[in-house]
Every structure is written in C-alpha cells, then in structure tokens.
Amino acid sequence: MSETALVAFIRDELNRPVAPAVRAFAAEIAARGRGGVAAVLFYGSALRTGELDGLLDFYVLLDDPAAWDWRAPARAGARVLPPNIEYAEHDAGDAKLRAKIAIMTLAQFRDHARAQSLDTTIWARFAQPVAVVYARDAVAAEAATQAVAGAVRGAAWWAARLGPEQGRGDDFWRELFRRTYASELRVEGAGRAGSIVDTAPERYAAVLPLAWAADGLAFAQGPGEALAPALTASQRADAERAWRRRKRIAKPLNLARLAKAAFTFSGGVDYLAWKIERHSGHRVEVTPFQRRHPLLAAGPALWRLWRKGVLR
C-alpha cells in the first residue's frame, strides 16, 4: 500500500454520484468567485443521507481571498481566522435548497488539514466522506483530491495515537470522533460521534490502513480485521500531551469564529429566519432593513429562536 492507494480511494469517493440540483447550486456559488474558485466540496449529513430539505454543507476553496466578493473586514477575517461562513439559497424547480458555506483558500485548507495543525476542525470533518460538486478544471480537481487525502492522513495520524493499542478500524475512528466532538462547541448529543462511523463502518475500516501506509506508519494486521499501529508508549504519551493542548484551545477558537461571524456572516438573517420556520412552523418575513443591518436584526431574531425553543 502507498500514498497512491489512498489518493485513488479518495478520488473515487470524491466522484460519487450527487443530485444534479446540488451540483447546480455549487456552480452558482462558485460563479461568485469570478474564476478564483478552485473547487467546492460537499460533506456532512445531507451527503450521507441524500436528504436535501435541511441545510447542505459546502466548503469553497479559493485561490486567494481576493477572489471572493467580500468587504474589507470579511477579507481580513478570512486571512486571519479561516474559514468565513455564509448562508445561501438556490431555487431548484419546485424546491428551494439551503446551504451553509465555509470559504477558505486551498492553501489554508491544506495547512489546517495537517496533523500538526492546532486547529482540528478540517481534518476531523474531511476524514469523513466528501464529494467534489464543482471543480474549475482537472488540475483543480486533482488539487482538491490531494488536499482531502491530506486531511484523511492528518486524522489517521491522531486516530493511531489516541485510539486503542489494537482494534478494528472503526474502533480507532470512534475514539477519534469522540475526542473531537468533546473538544468543540456542539449541540449534538454524545452519541453523535459514533453514529458518524455507523453510517459506513466498512469505509472507515478500509481507509485507515491506507492512510497509515501513506504516512509511513508501520502496523500489524491480525485476525478479525484487528489493526495494531507500531507506536511506543512514549509516542502515545507525547500525542496525549499534544492533544490536551489542542483541546484547551478548541472551544476558544470556536468562540472566536462565532464572534467573527457576527461581522462576516453574509445571509445570516435569512438563515435565522429559515431556522425559526423549520423548528417552529412560524414564518418570519425578513425586511430589507434587516438584511442591510444584520447586527441590529440579530437581537430580535435570536429572541424568537429562544422563545420557540430552537436555542438551547
């Protein structure tokens, strides 16, 4: 096994069939980048289930922050604390698709996907199944493939060191996602981390040895699909110390991104209005004033969310 085997696995996965409406939505989003969007990645629960009536998750990978139609504060935020988050809607015939869009450069994605990154969010998300729903050309598609393979390698590095000394492939992933979910600000229950693996346990078991081999990590593969990475007690202890450092900064980093989003979250008022309607059945009409002044509108919108029990 080699890096080529991992990249081939990821390439096949990225080219999975996706609803044409999702690809059309991604192309519409990419057009905002005026040729500076290398690729758009589709991931998360909507990809896993195929249900498109909720919120889709897209990652837009740029050549440079200047390619996107941001104002100066948002562009500065994208450079200092990526990604920037936006909300978008797309009319798909008789249905309306909605998406949360995370935007960063391809170089930033590659950097944050490394196991050595203090930010765990990129490799934790993109170790999961992903699809490329827009690529500017074949070169950009291959760059996206290599970047996602790098995220899988980063996650597998941690899975080997934080997981059991020996176990099935899915055992390592369950422990890793349990750790990452516990370190972040999330509303999902504790069982959510395990349910991610439950959607495709064979996939997670198959990709782990490919990623370890690509990273040069020796491992034994015994009966019953048991894997045992060749790590010393000292290496595991070093990794635990490094993980504690990342865990300490994970929630403050999440809070910093939320604070930044107050000034950069384009379409946030429409997102809150949709959230209220979806959870309460009460339709909220967004006014032009609210779109022009989202911070002034945020207070009443959040109050309605709280009254309807959406925020908890």
Tab-separated table of C-alpha atoms in Angstrom:
chain	number	residue	atom	x	y	z
A	1	MET	CA	0.000	0.000	0.000
A	2	SER	CA	1.166	3.514	-0.743
A	3	GLU	CA	0.046	7.105	-0.940
A	4	THR	CA	-1.198	6.321	-4.451
A	5	ALA	CA	-3.655	3.802	-2.984
A	6	LEU	CA	-5.038	6.375	-0.534
A	7	VAL	CA	-5.324	9.071	-3.200
A	8	ALA	CA	-7.058	6.617	-5.554
A	9	PHE	CA	-9.520	5.721	-2.795
A	10	ILE	CA	-10.272	9.384	-2.088
A	11	ARG	CA	-10.548	10.242	-5.777
A	12	ASP	CA	-13.191	7.559	-6.291
A	13	GLU	CA	-15.062	8.766	-3.224
A	14	LEU	CA	-14.979	12.419	-4.280
A	15	ASN	CA	-16.503	11.499	-7.648
A	16	ARG	CA	-19.528	9.807	-6.104
A	17	PRO	CA	-22.952	10.473	-7.700
A	18	VAL	CA	-24.657	13.589	-6.332
A	19	ALA	CA	-28.057	15.084	-7.143
A	20	PRO	CA	-27.849	17.423	-10.169
A	21	ALA	CA	-29.525	20.170	-8.136
A	22	VAL	CA	-26.653	20.099	-5.650
A	23	ARG	CA	-24.097	20.457	-8.436
A	24	ALA	CA	-26.083	23.321	-9.947
A	25	PHE	CA	-26.162	25.029	-6.545
A	26	ALA	CA	-22.393	24.593	-6.180
A	27	ALA	CA	-21.764	26.019	-9.659
A	28	GLU	CA	-23.922	29.033	-8.811
A	29	ILE	CA	-21.893	29.611	-5.657
A	30	ALA	CA	-18.597	29.157	-7.500
A	31	ALA	CA	-19.604	31.815	-10.029
A	32	ARG	CA	-19.320	34.402	-7.260
A	33	GLY	CA	-15.579	33.762	-7.220
A	34	ARG	CA	-15.096	35.116	-10.758
A	35	GLY	CA	-12.859	32.237	-11.781
A	36	GLY	CA	-10.958	32.181	-8.471
A	37	VAL	CA	-12.796	29.170	-7.017
A	38	ALA	CA	-10.754	26.002	-7.421
A	39	ALA	CA	-13.333	23.584	-6.036
A	40	VAL	CA	-16.465	23.218	-3.941
A	41	LEU	CA	-16.676	20.283	-1.515
A	42	PHE	CA	-19.963	18.807	-0.273
A	43	TYR	CA	-19.949	16.971	3.046
A	44	GLY	CA	-21.994	16.354	6.181
A	45	SER	CA	-25.343	14.770	6.956
A	46	ALA	CA	-27.041	15.749	3.687
A	47	LEU	CA	-24.343	13.925	1.724
A	48	ARG	CA	-24.604	10.872	3.970
A	49	THR	CA	-28.409	10.636	3.846
A	50	GLY	CA	-29.234	12.183	0.462
A	51	GLU	CA	-31.921	14.326	2.127
A	52	LEU	CA	-31.834	17.856	0.712
A	53	ASP	CA	-34.600	19.557	2.716
A	54	GLY	CA	-32.245	20.555	5.533
A	55	LEU	CA	-29.057	22.584	5.441
A	56	LEU	CA	-26.381	21.492	2.975
A	57	ASP	CA	-22.713	21.888	3.893
A	58	PHE	CA	-20.307	23.277	1.287
A	59	TYR	CA	-16.632	24.197	1.522
A	60	VAL	CA	-15.496	26.676	-1.127
A	61	LEU	CA	-11.756	26.514	-1.846
A	62	LEU	CA	-10.310	29.724	-3.325
A	63	ASP	CA	-7.026	30.558	-4.982
A	64	ASP	CA	-6.885	33.761	-2.917
A	65	PRO	CA	-9.286	35.587	-0.540
A	66	ALA	CA	-9.371	38.486	-3.001
A	67	ALA	CA	-11.347	36.275	-5.416
A	68	TRP	CA	-14.485	36.417	-3.243
A	69	ASP	CA	-16.837	39.420	-3.113
A	70	TRP	CA	-16.079	40.359	0.484
A	71	ARG	CA	-15.780	43.735	2.087
A	72	ALA	CA	-12.518	44.603	3.841
A	73	PRO	CA	-13.431	43.260	7.341
A	74	ALA	CA	-14.567	39.913	5.956
A	75	ARG	CA	-11.489	39.628	3.744
A	76	ALA	CA	-9.251	40.329	6.754
A	77	GLY	CA	-11.138	37.727	8.795
A	78	ALA	CA	-10.677	35.173	6.038
A	79	ARG	CA	-6.928	35.693	6.101
A	80	VAL	CA	-6.529	35.646	9.892
A	81	LEU	CA	-9.127	33.129	11.074
A	82	PRO	CA	-10.485	30.995	8.240
A	83	PRO	CA	-12.985	29.908	7.179
A	84	ASN	CA	-15.602	32.620	6.702
A	85	ILE	CA	-19.176	31.338	6.912
A	86	GLU	CA	-22.103	32.384	4.729
A	87	TYR	CA	-25.639	31.231	4.025
A	88	ALA	CA	-27.106	30.802	0.538
A	89	GLU	CA	-30.310	29.644	-1.103
A	90	HIS	CA	-30.922	28.126	-4.530
A	91	ASP	CA	-34.187	27.630	-6.410
A	92	ALA	CA	-34.229	24.110	-7.825
A	93	GLY	CA	-37.512	23.913	-9.694
A	94	ASP	CA	-40.242	23.184	-7.164
A	95	ALA	CA	-37.821	23.104	-4.221
A	96	LYS	CA	-35.508	25.553	-2.508
A	97	LEU	CA	-32.079	24.333	-1.390
A	98	ARG	CA	-30.278	25.986	1.502
A	99	ALA	CA	-26.610	25.764	2.399
A	100	LYS	CA	-24.060	26.848	4.925
A	101	ILE	CA	-20.923	27.796	3.027
A	102	ALA	CA	-17.449	27.762	4.560
A	103	ILE	CA	-14.918	29.686	2.475
A	104	MET	CA	-11.131	29.487	2.667
A	105	THR	CA	-8.199	29.165	0.304
A	106	LEU	CA	-6.924	25.822	-0.894
A	107	ALA	CA	-3.572	26.595	0.745
A	108	GLN	CA	-5.292	27.316	4.081
A	109	PHE	CA	-7.225	24.064	3.799
A	110	ARG	CA	-4.036	22.073	3.211
A	111	ASP	CA	-2.318	23.766	6.152
A	112	HIS	CA	-5.204	23.192	8.581
A	113	ALA	CA	-5.602	19.576	7.419
A	114	ARG	CA	-2.142	18.606	8.703
A	115	ALA	CA	-1.944	16.538	11.866
A	116	GLN	CA	0.406	19.193	13.272
A	117	SER	CA	-2.214	21.942	12.963
A	118	LEU	CA	-3.564	23.322	16.233
A	119	ASP	CA	-6.968	23.559	14.560
A	120	THR	CA	-8.594	20.117	14.484
A	121	THR	CA	-11.751	21.023	12.584
A	122	ILE	CA	-10.579	20.473	8.993
A	123	TRP	CA	-9.088	17.004	9.324
A	124	ALA	CA	-11.937	15.927	11.640
A	125	ARG	CA	-14.571	16.880	9.062
A	126	PHE	CA	-12.808	15.794	5.906
A	127	ALA	CA	-11.740	12.410	7.189
A	128	GLN	CA	-15.455	11.759	6.628
A	129	PRO	CA	-16.952	11.062	3.196
A	130	VAL	CA	-16.852	14.052	0.832
A	131	ALA	CA	-17.855	14.804	-2.745
A	132	VAL	CA	-16.427	17.368	-5.155
A	133	VAL	CA	-19.525	19.052	-6.596
A	134	TYR	CA	-17.645	21.707	-8.552
A	135	ALA	CA	-14.095	21.855	-9.900
A	136	ARG	CA	-12.760	24.570	-12.167
A	137	ASP	CA	-10.770	22.082	-14.235
A	138	ALA	CA	-8.912	18.777	-13.979
A	139	VAL	CA	-5.926	20.420	-12.268
A	140	ALA	CA	-8.171	21.950	-9.587
A	141	ALA	CA	-9.995	18.645	-9.121
A	142	GLU	CA	-6.702	16.854	-8.520
A	143	ALA	CA	-5.572	19.563	-6.090
A	144	ALA	CA	-8.798	19.082	-4.143
A	145	THR	CA	-8.262	15.321	-4.142
A	146	GLN	CA	-4.752	15.691	-2.744
A	147	ALA	CA	-5.986	18.165	-0.113
A	148	VAL	CA	-8.752	15.850	1.114
A	149	ALA	CA	-6.322	12.916	1.159
A	150	GLY	CA	-4.085	15.085	3.337
A	151	ALA	CA	-6.975	15.623	5.763
A	152	VAL	CA	-7.556	11.859	5.971
A	153	ARG	CA	-3.854	11.378	6.686
A	154	GLY	CA	-3.979	14.026	9.412
A	155	ALA	CA	-6.976	12.399	11.072
A	156	ALA	CA	-5.491	8.907	10.782
A	157	TRP	CA	-2.286	10.147	12.456
A	158	TRP	CA	-4.326	11.111	15.517
A	159	ALA	CA	-6.526	8.011	15.345
A	160	ALA	CA	-3.450	5.805	15.648
A	161	ARG	CA	-2.138	7.652	18.698
A	162	LEU	CA	-5.388	8.360	20.560
A	163	GLY	CA	-7.106	5.089	19.728
A	164	PRO	CA	-6.644	1.611	21.223
A	165	GLU	CA	-3.340	-0.212	21.012
A	166	GLN	CA	-5.167	-2.792	18.924
A	167	GLY	CA	-8.633	-2.823	17.429
A	168	ARG	CA	-10.760	-2.812	14.314
A	169	GLY	CA	-10.511	0.176	12.018
A	170	ASP	CA	-13.840	1.600	13.133
A	171	ASP	CA	-12.721	1.409	16.795
A	172	PHE	CA	-9.961	3.923	16.078
A	173	TRP	CA	-12.344	6.296	14.302
A	174	ARG	CA	-14.962	6.112	17.048
A	175	GLU	CA	-12.430	7.131	19.664
A	176	LEU	CA	-11.078	9.913	17.485
A	177	PHE	CA	-14.513	11.417	16.766
A	178	ARG	CA	-15.460	11.071	20.420
A	179	ARG	CA	-12.437	13.214	21.272
A	180	THR	CA	-13.059	15.828	18.586
A	181	TYR	CA	-16.764	16.167	19.376
A	182	ALA	CA	-16.000	16.581	23.070
A	183	SER	CA	-13.497	19.349	22.339
A	184	GLU	CA	-15.783	21.508	20.165
A	185	LEU	CA	-18.868	23.633	20.821
A	186	ARG	CA	-21.671	21.403	19.561
A	187	VAL	CA	-25.367	20.926	20.196
A	188	GLU	CA	-25.390	17.230	19.224
A	189	GLY	CA	-25.564	14.542	21.874
A	190	ALA	CA	-22.624	12.418	22.964
A	191	GLY	CA	-23.685	9.548	20.696
A	192	ARG	CA	-23.312	11.638	17.547
A	193	ALA	CA	-19.614	10.802	17.124
A	194	GLY	CA	-20.301	7.072	16.979
A	195	SER	CA	-23.234	7.478	14.616
A	196	ILE	CA	-20.930	9.041	12.004
A	197	VAL	CA	-18.937	5.812	11.822
A	198	ASP	CA	-22.109	3.708	11.905
A	199	THR	CA	-23.197	5.171	8.553
A	200	ALA	CA	-20.273	3.486	6.766
A	201	PRO	CA	-18.152	1.302	9.095
A	202	GLU	CA	-16.629	-0.643	6.199
A	203	ARG	CA	-15.481	2.591	4.568
A	204	TYR	CA	-13.742	3.783	7.734
A	205	ALA	CA	-12.135	0.377	8.266
A	206	ALA	CA	-10.846	0.371	4.683
A	207	VAL	CA	-9.392	3.882	4.581
A	208	LEU	CA	-7.467	3.726	7.867
A	209	PRO	CA	-4.678	1.301	6.814
A	210	LEU	CA	-4.362	3.174	3.505
A	211	ALA	CA	-3.777	6.428	5.383
A	212	TRP	CA	-1.304	4.861	7.810
A	213	ALA	CA	0.659	3.360	4.927
A	214	ALA	CA	0.670	6.705	3.112
A	215	ASP	CA	2.044	8.314	6.276
A	216	GLY	CA	4.744	5.675	6.677
A	217	LEU	CA	3.300	4.271	9.900
A	218	ALA	CA	4.017	0.560	10.350
A	219	PHE	CA	1.183	-1.573	11.682
A	220	ALA	CA	0.259	-5.208	12.153
A	221	GLN	CA	-2.954	-6.599	10.746
A	222	GLY	CA	-4.151	-9.661	12.608
A	223	PRO	CA	-7.181	-11.946	12.565
A	224	GLY	CA	-10.642	-10.457	12.824
A	225	GLU	CA	-9.556	-7.296	10.979
A	226	ALA	CA	-7.593	-6.168	14.053
A	227	LEU	CA	-5.038	-3.410	13.492
A	228	ALA	CA	-2.111	-2.582	15.768
A	229	PRO	CA	-0.067	0.542	14.914
A	230	ALA	CA	3.621	0.235	15.784
A	231	LEU	CA	3.829	3.007	18.384
A	232	THR	CA	5.765	3.145	21.618
A	233	ALA	CA	4.300	4.177	24.952
A	234	SER	CA	6.403	7.330	24.736
A	235	GLN	CA	4.938	8.249	21.350
A	236	ARG	CA	1.415	7.776	22.680
A	237	ALA	CA	2.177	9.889	25.745
A	238	ASP	CA	3.584	12.669	23.562
A	239	ALA	CA	0.435	12.596	21.452
A	240	GLU	CA	-1.795	12.788	24.535
A	241	ARG	CA	0.055	15.888	25.706
A	242	ALA	CA	-0.247	17.434	22.251
A	243	TRP	CA	-3.955	16.622	22.199
A	244	ARG	CA	-4.563	18.262	25.577
A	245	ARG	CA	-3.089	21.454	24.152
A	246	ARG	CA	-5.468	21.320	21.190
A	247	LYS	CA	-8.408	20.537	23.427
A	248	ARG	CA	-7.669	23.609	25.574
A	249	ILE	CA	-7.790	25.957	22.599
A	250	ALA	CA	-10.615	24.274	20.633
A	251	LYS	CA	-13.582	25.965	22.323
A	252	PRO	CA	-11.918	29.420	22.486
A	253	LEU	CA	-11.165	29.027	18.774
A	254	ASN	CA	-14.822	28.162	18.121
A	255	LEU	CA	-15.917	31.217	20.110
A	256	ALA	CA	-13.519	33.461	18.188
A	257	ARG	CA	-15.008	32.222	14.913
A	258	LEU	CA	-18.528	32.862	16.203
A	259	ALA	CA	-17.541	36.403	17.182
A	260	LYS	CA	-16.041	36.960	13.743
A	261	ALA	CA	-19.220	35.625	12.136
A	262	ALA	CA	-21.202	38.472	13.733
A	263	PHE	CA	-19.418	40.781	11.289
A	264	THR	CA	-18.839	38.468	8.307
A	265	PHE	CA	-21.795	36.032	8.140
A	266	SER	CA	-23.429	37.080	4.872
A	267	GLY	CA	-27.043	35.940	4.693
A	268	GLY	CA	-27.188	35.300	8.424
A	269	VAL	CA	-30.602	36.938	8.893
A	270	ASP	CA	-32.137	34.747	6.183
A	271	TYR	CA	-30.533	31.729	7.842
A	272	LEU	CA	-32.061	32.619	11.222
A	273	ALA	CA	-35.452	33.177	9.621
A	274	TRP	CA	-35.321	29.765	7.956
A	275	LYS	CA	-34.180	28.190	11.233
A	276	ILE	CA	-37.147	29.671	13.080
A	277	GLU	CA	-39.594	28.448	10.441
A	278	ARG	CA	-38.083	24.954	10.276
A	279	HIS	CA	-38.194	24.435	14.036
A	280	SER	CA	-41.384	26.275	14.933
A	281	GLY	CA	-43.525	26.378	11.794
A	282	HIS	CA	-43.725	30.158	12.176
A	283	ARG	CA	-42.718	32.030	9.023
A	284	VAL	CA	-40.565	35.115	9.537
A	285	GLU	CA	-40.525	37.718	6.788
A	286	VAL	CA	-37.074	39.300	6.511
A	287	THR	CA	-37.184	43.008	5.697
A	288	PRO	CA	-34.691	44.913	3.543
A	289	PHE	CA	-33.642	46.835	6.687
A	290	GLN	CA	-32.779	43.584	8.462
A	291	ARG	CA	-30.636	42.449	5.536
A	292	ARG	CA	-28.793	45.787	5.468
A	293	HIS	CA	-28.290	45.829	9.255
A	294	PRO	CA	-27.894	42.202	10.382
A	295	LEU	CA	-26.403	43.066	13.771
A	296	LEU	CA	-29.409	45.199	14.691
A	297	ALA	CA	-31.712	42.429	13.466
A	298	ALA	CA	-29.862	39.655	15.304
A	299	GLY	CA	-31.291	40.511	18.736
A	300	PRO	CA	-34.983	40.130	17.821
A	301	ALA	CA	-34.258	37.077	15.664
A	302	LEU	CA	-32.368	35.344	18.465
A	303	TRP	CA	-35.141	36.266	20.891
A	304	ARG	CA	-37.634	34.482	18.634
A	305	LEU	CA	-35.312	31.473	18.440
A	306	TRP	CA	-35.181	31.303	22.203
A	307	ARG	CA	-38.937	31.720	22.580
A	308	LYS	CA	-39.522	28.903	20.099
A	309	GLY	CA	-37.031	26.626	21.868
A	310	VAL	CA	-34.604	26.489	18.956
A	311	LEU	CA	-31.697	27.784	21.071
A	312	ARG	CA	-30.899	25.534	23.995
